[in-house]
Short mmCIF file of N, CA and C in Angstrom, two decimals:
data_model
loop_
_atom_site.label_atom_id
_atom_site.label_comp_id
_atom_site.label_asym_id
_atom_site.label_seq_id
_atom_site.Cartn_x
_atom_site.Cartn_y
_atom_site.Cartn_z
N MET U 28 127.61 103.21 142.17
CA MET U 28 128.63 102.62 143.06
C MET U 28 129.82 103.53 143.13
N LYS U 29 130.17 104.05 144.06
CA LYS U 29 131.30 104.96 144.34
C LYS U 29 132.50 104.05 144.47
N GLY U 30 133.53 104.76 144.53
CA GLY U 30 134.98 104.09 144.75
C GLY U 30 135.80 104.26 143.66
N ASN U 31 136.94 103.52 143.79
CA ASN U 31 137.99 103.54 142.83
C ASN U 31 137.61 102.95 141.44
N PRO U 32 137.63 103.63 140.37
CA PRO U 32 137.19 102.86 139.05
C PRO U 32 138.04 101.71 138.84
N PHE U 33 139.42 101.74 139.20
CA PHE U 33 140.19 100.52 138.80
C PHE U 33 139.68 99.30 139.51
N ASN U 34 139.35 99.56 140.69
CA ASN U 34 138.95 98.57 141.71
C ASN U 34 137.55 97.82 141.03
N ARG U 35 136.67 98.75 140.82
CA ARG U 35 135.42 98.35 140.27
C ARG U 35 135.58 97.50 138.96
N ASN U 36 136.52 98.09 137.99
CA ASN U 36 136.72 97.40 136.63
C ASN U 36 137.42 96.09 137.03
N LEU U 37 138.41 96.05 137.99
CA LEU U 37 138.96 94.77 138.23
C LEU U 37 137.94 93.76 138.85
N SER U 38 137.06 94.22 139.63
CA SER U 38 135.99 93.24 140.22
C SER U 38 135.09 92.78 139.08
N TRP U 39 134.84 93.66 138.21
CA TRP U 39 133.97 93.12 137.03
C TRP U 39 134.78 92.31 136.10
N LEU U 40 135.99 92.46 135.92
CA LEU U 40 136.90 91.53 135.23
C LEU U 40 136.91 90.12 135.85
N ILE U 41 137.17 90.19 137.26
CA ILE U 41 137.25 88.88 137.89
C ILE U 41 135.82 88.17 137.80
N ALA U 42 134.73 88.92 137.86
CA ALA U 42 133.29 88.21 137.71
C ALA U 42 133.25 87.57 136.26
N TYR U 43 133.68 88.35 135.33
CA TYR U 43 133.63 87.89 133.92
C TYR U 43 134.47 86.75 133.81
N VAL U 44 135.80 86.70 134.27
CA VAL U 44 136.73 85.47 134.17
C VAL U 44 135.99 84.36 134.81
N LEU U 45 135.36 84.44 135.95
CA LEU U 45 134.63 83.34 136.62
C LEU U 45 133.53 82.86 135.77
N LEU U 46 132.69 83.75 135.33
CA LEU U 46 131.62 83.36 134.36
C LEU U 46 132.10 82.61 133.21
N LEU U 47 133.23 83.12 132.50
CA LEU U 47 133.69 82.46 131.31
C LEU U 47 134.26 81.22 131.74
N SER U 48 134.99 80.95 132.81
CA SER U 48 135.50 79.65 133.30
C SER U 48 134.31 78.66 133.39
N CYS U 49 133.32 79.08 134.01
CA CYS U 49 132.05 78.14 134.07
C CYS U 49 131.56 77.81 132.81
N TYR U 50 131.44 78.74 131.93
CA TYR U 50 131.00 78.44 130.47
C TYR U 50 131.83 77.58 129.79
N VAL U 51 133.15 77.80 129.83
CA VAL U 51 134.08 76.91 129.17
C VAL U 51 134.14 75.53 129.76
N PHE U 52 134.04 75.47 131.05
CA PHE U 52 134.16 74.23 131.76
C PHE U 52 132.78 73.29 131.36
N ILE U 53 131.64 73.98 131.32
CA ILE U 53 130.37 73.26 130.88
C ILE U 53 130.56 72.84 129.42
N LEU U 54 131.07 73.76 128.67
CA LEU U 54 131.14 73.41 127.17
C LEU U 54 132.06 72.42 126.88
N VAL U 55 133.20 72.22 127.68
CA VAL U 55 134.18 71.23 127.46
C VAL U 55 133.69 69.83 128.14
N ASP U 56 133.20 69.99 129.41
CA ASP U 56 132.86 68.81 130.21
C ASP U 56 131.54 68.19 129.58
N GLY U 57 130.72 68.99 129.12
CA GLY U 57 129.35 68.52 128.71
C GLY U 57 129.41 67.84 127.26
N GLY U 58 130.70 67.75 126.65
CA GLY U 58 130.81 67.19 125.45
C GLY U 58 130.40 68.10 124.16
N PHE U 59 130.22 69.26 124.37
CA PHE U 59 129.98 70.19 123.28
C PHE U 59 131.09 70.33 122.34
N LEU U 60 132.41 70.25 122.90
CA LEU U 60 133.64 70.33 122.25
C LEU U 60 134.33 69.00 121.91
N LYS U 61 133.49 67.91 121.84
CA LYS U 61 133.98 66.61 121.78
C LYS U 61 134.99 66.51 120.49
N ASN U 62 134.42 67.06 119.40
CA ASN U 62 135.37 66.95 118.16
C ASN U 62 136.73 67.61 118.42
N SER U 63 136.64 68.70 118.94
CA SER U 63 137.91 69.54 119.28
C SER U 63 138.75 68.85 120.11
N VAL U 64 138.37 68.11 121.07
CA VAL U 64 139.12 67.29 121.99
C VAL U 64 139.57 66.17 121.43
N GLN U 65 138.82 65.52 120.58
CA GLN U 65 139.55 64.36 119.68
C GLN U 65 140.51 64.78 118.82
N GLU U 66 140.26 65.91 118.01
CA GLU U 66 141.35 66.48 117.14
C GLU U 66 142.63 66.75 117.82
N LEU U 67 142.48 67.39 119.05
CA LEU U 67 143.86 67.59 119.67
C LEU U 67 144.39 66.43 120.18
N GLU U 68 143.65 65.38 120.65
CA GLU U 68 144.32 64.16 121.05
C GLU U 68 145.04 63.43 119.76
N ALA U 69 144.40 63.53 118.77
CA ALA U 69 145.17 63.01 117.56
C ALA U 69 146.31 63.66 117.09
N LEU U 70 146.28 64.98 117.21
CA LEU U 70 147.37 65.91 116.85
C LEU U 70 148.57 65.71 117.82
N LEU U 71 148.21 65.66 119.23
CA LEU U 71 149.34 65.67 120.11
C LEU U 71 149.82 64.20 120.49
N GLY U 72 148.99 63.23 120.01
CA GLY U 72 149.31 61.86 120.27
C GLY U 72 149.37 61.47 121.83
N GLN U 73 150.21 60.60 122.29
CA GLN U 73 150.47 60.18 123.60
C GLN U 73 151.16 61.38 124.42
N THR U 74 150.55 61.98 125.35
CA THR U 74 151.02 63.03 126.00
C THR U 74 150.51 62.97 127.55
N SER U 75 151.40 63.59 128.32
CA SER U 75 150.85 63.71 129.83
C SER U 75 149.89 64.89 129.97
N LEU U 76 149.85 65.61 129.02
CA LEU U 76 148.94 66.75 128.93
C LEU U 76 147.53 66.55 128.97
N ALA U 77 146.84 67.14 130.04
CA ALA U 77 145.32 66.92 130.24
C ALA U 77 144.73 67.78 129.04
N ILE U 78 144.33 67.10 127.90
CA ILE U 78 143.65 67.77 126.85
C ILE U 78 142.56 68.79 127.19
N LYS U 79 141.66 68.25 128.00
CA LYS U 79 140.48 69.12 128.36
C LYS U 79 140.88 70.44 129.18
N LEU U 80 141.87 70.25 130.13
CA LEU U 80 142.29 71.37 130.90
C LEU U 80 143.02 72.34 129.94
N PHE U 81 143.90 71.72 129.05
CA PHE U 81 144.63 72.54 128.11
C PHE U 81 143.70 73.39 127.12
N LEU U 82 142.65 72.73 126.64
CA LEU U 82 141.56 73.42 125.88
C LEU U 82 140.99 74.58 126.75
N MET U 83 140.60 74.29 127.87
CA MET U 83 139.86 75.19 128.78
C MET U 83 140.84 76.38 128.96
N VAL U 84 142.18 76.17 129.43
CA VAL U 84 143.02 77.41 129.70
C VAL U 84 143.25 78.23 128.44
N ILE U 85 143.39 77.58 127.28
CA ILE U 85 143.73 78.26 125.96
C ILE U 85 142.37 79.19 125.63
N SER U 86 141.24 78.48 125.86
CA SER U 86 140.05 79.16 125.39
C SER U 86 139.70 80.34 126.36
N ILE U 87 140.00 80.24 127.62
CA ILE U 87 139.76 81.34 128.47
C ILE U 87 140.82 82.47 128.23
N ALA U 88 142.07 82.10 128.11
CA ALA U 88 142.98 83.09 127.84
C ALA U 88 142.86 83.85 126.63
N PHE U 89 142.45 83.06 125.45
CA PHE U 89 142.14 83.82 124.09
C PHE U 89 140.99 84.60 124.35
N SER U 90 140.03 84.24 124.88
CA SER U 90 138.81 84.97 125.16
C SER U 90 139.03 86.36 125.84
N ILE U 91 139.96 86.33 126.93
CA ILE U 91 140.14 87.54 127.71
C ILE U 91 141.08 88.35 126.66
N ILE U 92 142.02 87.87 126.23
CA ILE U 92 142.95 88.54 125.33
C ILE U 92 142.05 89.31 124.14
N SER U 93 141.18 88.62 123.49
CA SER U 93 140.28 89.22 122.57
C SER U 93 139.47 90.34 123.22
N LEU U 94 138.83 90.18 124.41
CA LEU U 94 138.05 91.18 125.00
C LEU U 94 138.91 92.46 125.24
N LEU U 95 140.17 92.38 125.68
CA LEU U 95 141.00 93.35 125.88
C LEU U 95 141.47 94.09 124.60
N VAL U 96 141.75 93.39 123.63
CA VAL U 96 142.15 93.96 122.36
C VAL U 96 141.02 94.68 121.74
N GLU U 97 139.90 94.21 121.72
CA GLU U 97 138.62 94.86 121.33
C GLU U 97 138.42 96.16 121.99
N TYR U 98 138.65 96.11 123.45
CA TYR U 98 138.38 97.38 124.19
C TYR U 98 139.34 98.32 124.02
N PHE U 99 140.69 97.98 123.74
CA PHE U 99 141.76 99.00 123.55
C PHE U 99 141.60 99.57 122.21
N LEU U 100 141.10 98.77 121.20
CA LEU U 100 140.98 99.27 119.89
C LEU U 100 139.72 100.27 119.88
N SER U 101 138.60 99.92 120.58
CA SER U 101 137.48 100.85 120.60
C SER U 101 137.89 102.18 121.40
N LYS U 102 138.77 101.92 122.39
CA LYS U 102 139.23 103.15 123.07
C LYS U 102 140.12 103.93 122.23
N PHE U 103 140.86 103.34 121.43
CA PHE U 103 141.75 104.12 120.45
C PHE U 103 140.78 104.92 119.45
N LEU U 104 139.78 104.18 118.89
CA LEU U 104 139.08 104.94 117.97
C LEU U 104 138.32 106.11 118.54
N VAL U 105 137.83 105.79 119.77
CA VAL U 105 137.11 106.97 120.34
C VAL U 105 137.98 108.24 120.66
N LEU U 106 139.23 107.92 121.06
CA LEU U 106 140.31 108.99 121.38
C LEU U 106 140.72 109.57 120.06
N LEU U 107 140.59 108.78 118.96
CA LEU U 107 141.06 109.31 117.71
C LEU U 107 140.16 110.32 117.07
N PHE U 108 138.85 109.90 117.14
CA PHE U 108 137.87 110.63 116.35
C PHE U 108 136.95 111.54 117.31
N ILE U 109 136.79 111.24 118.48
CA ILE U 109 135.90 112.07 119.45
C ILE U 109 136.89 112.88 120.39
N GLU U 110 136.66 114.19 120.38
CA GLU U 110 137.49 114.94 121.29
C GLU U 110 137.40 114.70 122.77
N ALA U 111 136.14 114.68 123.23
CA ALA U 111 136.05 114.49 124.68
C ALA U 111 135.24 113.17 124.97
N GLY U 112 135.50 112.18 124.17
CA GLY U 112 134.84 110.71 124.33
C GLY U 112 135.54 110.05 125.48
N ILE U 113 134.67 109.42 126.23
CA ILE U 113 135.02 108.69 127.37
C ILE U 113 134.48 107.21 127.21
N VAL U 114 135.39 106.16 127.44
CA VAL U 114 134.96 104.95 127.31
C VAL U 114 135.16 104.08 128.66
N SER U 115 134.38 103.06 128.79
CA SER U 115 134.43 102.41 130.18
C SER U 115 134.75 100.82 129.87
N LEU U 116 135.51 100.34 130.49
CA LEU U 116 135.69 98.80 130.58
C LEU U 116 134.42 98.16 131.30
N ASN U 117 133.93 98.90 132.13
CA ASN U 117 132.61 98.45 132.95
C ASN U 117 131.50 98.08 131.90
N ASP U 118 131.36 99.04 130.87
CA ASP U 118 130.36 98.78 129.98
C ASP U 118 130.53 97.54 129.19
N VAL U 119 131.73 97.34 128.81
CA VAL U 119 132.03 96.08 127.94
C VAL U 119 131.89 94.83 128.93
N LEU U 120 132.24 94.91 130.07
CA LEU U 120 132.29 93.78 131.00
C LEU U 120 130.76 93.61 131.36
N THR U 121 129.98 94.62 131.57
CA THR U 121 128.64 94.33 131.81
C THR U 121 127.83 93.51 130.64
N ALA U 122 128.12 94.08 129.45
CA ALA U 122 127.34 93.52 128.22
C ALA U 122 127.99 92.01 128.06
N LYS U 123 129.22 91.80 128.22
CA LYS U 123 129.93 90.39 127.96
C LYS U 123 129.27 89.61 128.96
N SER U 124 129.15 90.05 130.28
CA SER U 124 128.68 89.21 131.32
C SER U 124 127.15 88.75 131.14
N VAL U 125 126.32 89.64 130.62
CA VAL U 125 124.98 89.26 130.31
C VAL U 125 124.85 88.23 129.23
N THR U 126 125.72 88.45 128.15
CA THR U 126 125.70 87.42 127.24
C THR U 126 126.27 86.08 127.60
N LEU U 127 127.14 86.11 128.48
CA LEU U 127 127.73 84.83 128.95
C LEU U 127 126.71 84.18 129.94
N VAL U 128 125.87 84.97 130.64
CA VAL U 128 124.73 84.15 131.32
C VAL U 128 123.85 83.61 130.52
N ILE U 129 123.43 84.32 129.43
CA ILE U 129 122.37 83.66 128.46
C ILE U 129 123.06 82.42 127.82
N HIS U 130 124.21 82.57 127.41
CA HIS U 130 124.94 81.33 126.94
C HIS U 130 124.99 80.09 127.85
N LEU U 131 125.33 80.38 129.16
CA LEU U 131 125.42 79.42 130.31
C LEU U 131 123.98 78.73 130.39
N VAL U 132 122.85 79.70 130.38
CA VAL U 132 121.65 79.08 130.65
C VAL U 132 121.38 78.13 129.38
N ALA U 133 121.61 78.53 128.08
CA ALA U 133 121.32 77.88 127.04
C ALA U 133 122.11 76.43 127.16
N LEU U 134 123.25 76.41 127.73
CA LEU U 134 124.13 75.26 127.77
C LEU U 134 123.45 74.32 128.88
N LEU U 135 123.11 75.11 129.88
CA LEU U 135 122.42 74.20 131.01
C LEU U 135 121.09 73.53 130.45
N LEU U 136 120.32 74.28 129.58
CA LEU U 136 119.16 73.62 129.13
C LEU U 136 119.52 72.68 127.94
N LYS U 137 120.69 72.40 127.61
CA LYS U 137 121.26 71.52 126.59
C LYS U 137 120.81 71.99 125.26
N LEU U 138 120.69 73.11 124.94
CA LEU U 138 120.30 73.61 123.72
C LEU U 138 121.65 73.50 122.92
N PRO U 139 121.53 72.93 121.63
CA PRO U 139 122.84 72.80 120.88
C PRO U 139 123.27 74.27 120.34
N PRO U 140 124.61 74.58 120.47
CA PRO U 140 124.99 75.81 120.03
C PRO U 140 125.00 76.00 118.43
N SER U 141 124.32 77.08 118.10
CA SER U 141 124.08 77.34 116.66
C SER U 141 124.68 78.75 116.33
N PRO U 142 125.24 79.01 115.15
CA PRO U 142 125.82 80.19 114.85
C PRO U 142 124.79 81.47 114.94
N LEU U 143 123.57 81.03 114.57
CA LEU U 143 122.49 82.21 114.59
C LEU U 143 122.10 82.56 115.98
N PHE U 144 121.94 81.58 116.90
CA PHE U 144 121.92 81.91 118.30
C PHE U 144 122.89 82.74 118.97
N GLN U 145 124.22 82.36 118.63
CA GLN U 145 125.42 83.07 119.15
C GLN U 145 125.29 84.52 118.65
N PHE U 146 124.98 84.72 117.24
CA PHE U 146 124.90 86.03 116.60
C PHE U 146 123.93 86.91 117.27
N VAL U 147 122.77 86.27 117.65
CA VAL U 147 121.65 87.11 118.25
C VAL U 147 122.02 87.54 119.62
N VAL U 148 122.70 86.57 120.38
CA VAL U 148 122.91 86.89 121.92
C VAL U 148 124.06 87.87 121.86
N ASN U 149 125.05 87.75 120.99
CA ASN U 149 126.05 88.74 120.95
C ASN U 149 125.65 90.04 120.49
N ALA U 150 124.66 90.05 119.60
CA ALA U 150 124.27 91.37 119.05
C ALA U 150 123.42 91.96 120.20
N LEU U 151 122.51 91.14 120.99
CA LEU U 151 121.95 91.75 122.24
C LEU U 151 123.16 92.47 123.10
N GLY U 152 124.21 91.84 123.25
CA GLY U 152 125.23 92.41 124.15
C GLY U 152 125.78 93.69 123.44
N ILE U 153 125.80 93.74 122.29
CA ILE U 153 126.22 95.19 121.63
C ILE U 153 125.26 96.07 121.75
N VAL U 154 123.96 95.73 121.78
CA VAL U 154 122.93 96.79 122.10
C VAL U 154 122.95 97.18 123.62
N ILE U 155 123.24 96.21 124.42
CA ILE U 155 123.38 96.54 125.84
C ILE U 155 124.70 97.61 126.13
N MET U 156 125.79 97.18 125.42
CA MET U 156 126.88 98.10 125.37
C MET U 156 126.74 99.48 124.91
N TYR U 157 125.94 99.42 123.76
CA TYR U 157 125.62 100.74 123.17
C TYR U 157 124.82 101.65 124.01
N GLY U 158 123.74 101.08 124.82
CA GLY U 158 122.92 101.68 125.56
C GLY U 158 123.63 102.23 126.83
N LEU U 159 124.53 101.53 127.45
CA LEU U 159 125.31 101.98 128.59
C LEU U 159 126.29 102.98 128.32
N SER U 160 126.75 102.85 127.00
CA SER U 160 127.76 103.94 126.62
C SER U 160 126.96 105.27 126.28
N ILE U 161 125.75 105.20 125.82
CA ILE U 161 124.89 106.52 125.71
C ILE U 161 124.59 106.92 126.94
N LYS U 162 124.18 106.30 128.00
CA LYS U 162 123.73 106.62 129.24
C LYS U 162 124.87 107.25 130.01
N ARG U 163 126.07 106.65 129.79
CA ARG U 163 127.26 107.31 130.48
C ARG U 163 127.60 108.61 129.92
N GLN U 164 127.63 108.99 128.63
CA GLN U 164 127.87 110.07 128.11
C GLN U 164 127.06 110.88 127.21
N GLY U 165 126.08 110.18 126.79
CA GLY U 165 124.91 110.87 125.95
C GLY U 165 125.34 111.12 124.50
N ASN U 166 126.34 110.68 123.99
CA ASN U 166 126.84 110.84 122.68
C ASN U 166 126.79 109.57 121.89
N LYS U 167 125.75 109.67 120.80
CA LYS U 167 125.60 108.53 119.93
C LYS U 167 126.89 108.17 119.05
N ALA U 168 127.49 109.15 118.70
CA ALA U 168 128.71 108.96 117.79
C ALA U 168 129.77 108.28 118.62
N THR U 169 130.04 108.64 119.71
CA THR U 169 131.05 107.86 120.67
C THR U 169 130.54 106.50 120.96
N ALA U 170 129.25 106.36 121.25
CA ALA U 170 128.84 105.03 121.55
C ALA U 170 129.01 103.99 120.30
N LEU U 171 128.79 104.56 119.18
CA LEU U 171 128.85 103.88 117.91
C LEU U 171 130.21 103.48 117.54
N LEU U 172 131.23 104.39 117.68
CA LEU U 172 132.72 104.05 117.57
C LEU U 172 133.07 103.13 118.58
N PHE U 173 132.61 103.21 119.89
CA PHE U 173 132.88 102.31 120.96
C PHE U 173 132.48 100.87 120.62
N CYS U 174 131.40 100.79 119.98
CA CYS U 174 130.95 99.36 119.81
C CYS U 174 131.29 98.80 118.41
N LEU U 175 131.92 99.57 117.68
CA LEU U 175 132.31 99.15 116.31
C LEU U 175 133.31 97.93 116.30
N PRO U 176 134.35 97.69 117.02
CA PRO U 176 135.19 96.67 117.01
C PRO U 176 134.42 95.40 117.53
N PHE U 177 133.45 95.52 118.55
CA PHE U 177 132.91 94.38 118.94
C PHE U 177 131.71 93.94 117.83
N THR U 178 131.15 94.80 117.15
CA THR U 178 130.23 94.51 116.11
C THR U 178 131.13 93.70 114.90
N LEU U 179 132.20 94.23 114.51
CA LEU U 179 132.98 93.55 113.56
C LEU U 179 133.29 92.17 114.04
N ASP U 180 133.67 91.94 115.22
CA ASP U 180 134.10 90.78 115.79
C ASP U 180 132.91 89.64 115.58
N ILE U 181 131.54 90.08 115.97
CA ILE U 181 130.58 89.10 115.79
C ILE U 181 130.27 88.81 114.30
N LEU U 182 130.36 89.72 113.42
CA LEU U 182 130.19 89.64 112.13
C LEU U 182 131.12 88.69 111.43
N VAL U 183 132.47 88.86 111.82
CA VAL U 183 133.47 87.94 111.38
C VAL U 183 133.26 86.39 111.90
N ALA U 184 132.70 86.47 113.18
CA ALA U 184 132.47 85.10 113.67
C ALA U 184 131.40 84.44 113.08
N LEU U 185 130.31 85.19 112.62
CA LEU U 185 129.17 84.59 111.79
C LEU U 185 129.64 84.07 110.51
N LEU U 186 130.58 84.73 109.87
CA LEU U 186 131.18 84.33 108.57
C LEU U 186 131.97 83.20 108.55
N ILE U 187 132.65 82.91 109.74
CA ILE U 187 133.61 81.75 109.75
C ILE U 187 132.90 80.48 110.15
#
């Protein structure tokens, strides 16, 4: 796909945000986050704030911020340790979009979310990201450094 890389990355980011919005909407509306909604209602008490909408907006915002922080951290690591390393937001968004589609299908099939399933799907996303990065530049060290923050993220999520 030729064209401006900024426009291509922006298109992928918009597609990712739309997929993420669908995922969070199904997660909240399907009752998978029932305990979180009840805890927020107890914490906030009587309020005119729509708790489900608040939870959706916060979840989407934090997910996007987390994605961008991980991307910039991996870009920093590659620039710090690899002289001619190139990283692409497109690789990250492609891998994250694939994992979101798998999570969406699992939610639509009413599979209960489990930490092991999320770990396996997110690990698959990292393998996709690693493969795309190697394909883009052919350097395994750069691809490994690029995927490191995302790998640490899923390991921490598994421990929590």
